[in-house]
CSV table of C-alpha atoms in Angstrom, one decimal:
chain,number,residue,atom,x,y,z
W,838,MET,CA,-28.5,27.8,40.0
W,839,LEU,CA,-27.9,24.8,41.6
W,840,PRO,CA,-27.6,21.3,41.3
W,841,ARG,CA,-30.6,18.8,41.9
W,842,LEU,CA,-31.0,15.6,42.7
W,843,GLY,CA,-32.0,13.3,38.9
W,844,ILE,CA,-30.7,16.1,37.3
W,845,ALA,CA,-27.4,16.3,38.1
W,846,GLY,CA,-25.5,12.8,37.4
W,847,GLY,CA,-22.7,11.9,40.4
W,848,LEU,CA,-24.9,14.2,43.1
W,849,GLU,CA,-25.4,12.5,46.7
W,850,SER,CA,-26.7,15.5,48.2
W,851,ARG,CA,-27.0,18.9,48.4
W,852,HIS,CA,-27.4,21.3,51.6
W,853,ILE,CA,-28.8,25.4,51.9
W,854,ARG,CA,-27.9,27.5,53.9
W,855,VAL,CA,-27.8,31.2,55.0
W,856,LEU,CA,-24.9,31.9,57.3
W,857,ASP,CA,-24.2,35.4,57.2
W,858,GLU,CA,-26.2,37.6,55.5
W,859,ARG,CA,-24.8,35.0,52.4
W,860,ILE,CA,-26.6,31.7,50.5
W,861,ILE,CA,-24.2,28.3,51.8
W,862,ALA,CA,-24.3,25.3,49.5
W,863,VAL,CA,-22.5,22.0,49.9
W,864,CYS,CA,-23.0,19.9,47.1
W,865,ILE,CA,-21.8,15.7,48.1
W,866,TRP,CA,-21.1,14.0,45.0
W,867,ARG,CA,-19.7,10.8,44.5
W,868,SER,CA,-16.8,11.6,42.9
W,869,SER,CA,-14.5,14.8,41.7
W,870,PHE,CA,-15.2,13.9,37.6
W,871,CYS,CA,-18.9,14.2,38.6
W,872,ALA,CA,-18.8,17.7,40.3
W,873,LYS,CA,-16.2,19.1,37.5
W,874,LEU,CA,-18.2,17.9,35.0
W,875,PHE,CA,-21.4,20.1,35.9
W,876,PHE,CA,-19.5,22.8,37.0
W,877,ASP,CA,-17.9,23.7,33.8
W,878,THR,CA,-16.0,26.7,31.9
W,879,ALA,CA,-20.3,27.9,30.6
W,880,TRP,CA,-21.5,26.8,34.9
W,881,HIS,CA,-18.6,29.5,35.6
W,882,GLU,CA,-19.1,32.8,33.5
W,883,ARG,CA,-23.4,32.5,33.6
W,884,ALA,CA,-22.4,32.6,37.5
W,885,ALA,CA,-20.1,35.4,36.7
W,886,SER,CA,-22.7,36.8,35.1
W,887,LEU,CA,-24.7,36.8,37.4
W,888,TRP,CA,-23.6,37.9,41.0
W,889,GLY,CA,-20.0,38.8,39.7
W,890,GLU,CA,-16.9,39.1,42.5
W,891,ALA,CA,-19.4,38.2,45.3
W,892,TYR,CA,-19.3,33.9,43.4
W,893,GLN,CA,-17.0,31.9,44.9
W,894,ILE,CA,-16.3,28.0,44.9
W,895,ARG,CA,-14.7,25.6,46.4
W,896,PHE,CA,-14.0,21.5,45.4
W,897,GLU,CA,-13.0,19.8,48.4
W,898,ALA,CA,-12.5,16.1,49.2
W,899,ILE,CA,-13.6,14.0,51.8
W,900,GLU,CA,-11.2,11.9,52.9
W,901,ASN,CA,-12.6,9.2,55.3
W,902,ALA,CA,-15.6,8.3,53.9
W,903,SER,CA,-18.3,7.7,57.2
W,904,ALA,CA,-17.5,12.3,57.4
W,905,ALA,CA,-20.1,12.4,54.4
């Protein structure tokens, strides 16, 4: 259920890692608008039905363009 380059408009890059038995995904988007357009209400409902309380999402803006 992760966004894919070329399919999810505005997705710049996607990074997947397993850390402490958890899957961590970091997705870098062109804008927060693009990210929130992809992660809409239907997406959150589907994620909740699949993973319940184990699912977490966080949006953070990158202030410095060189940090990306």
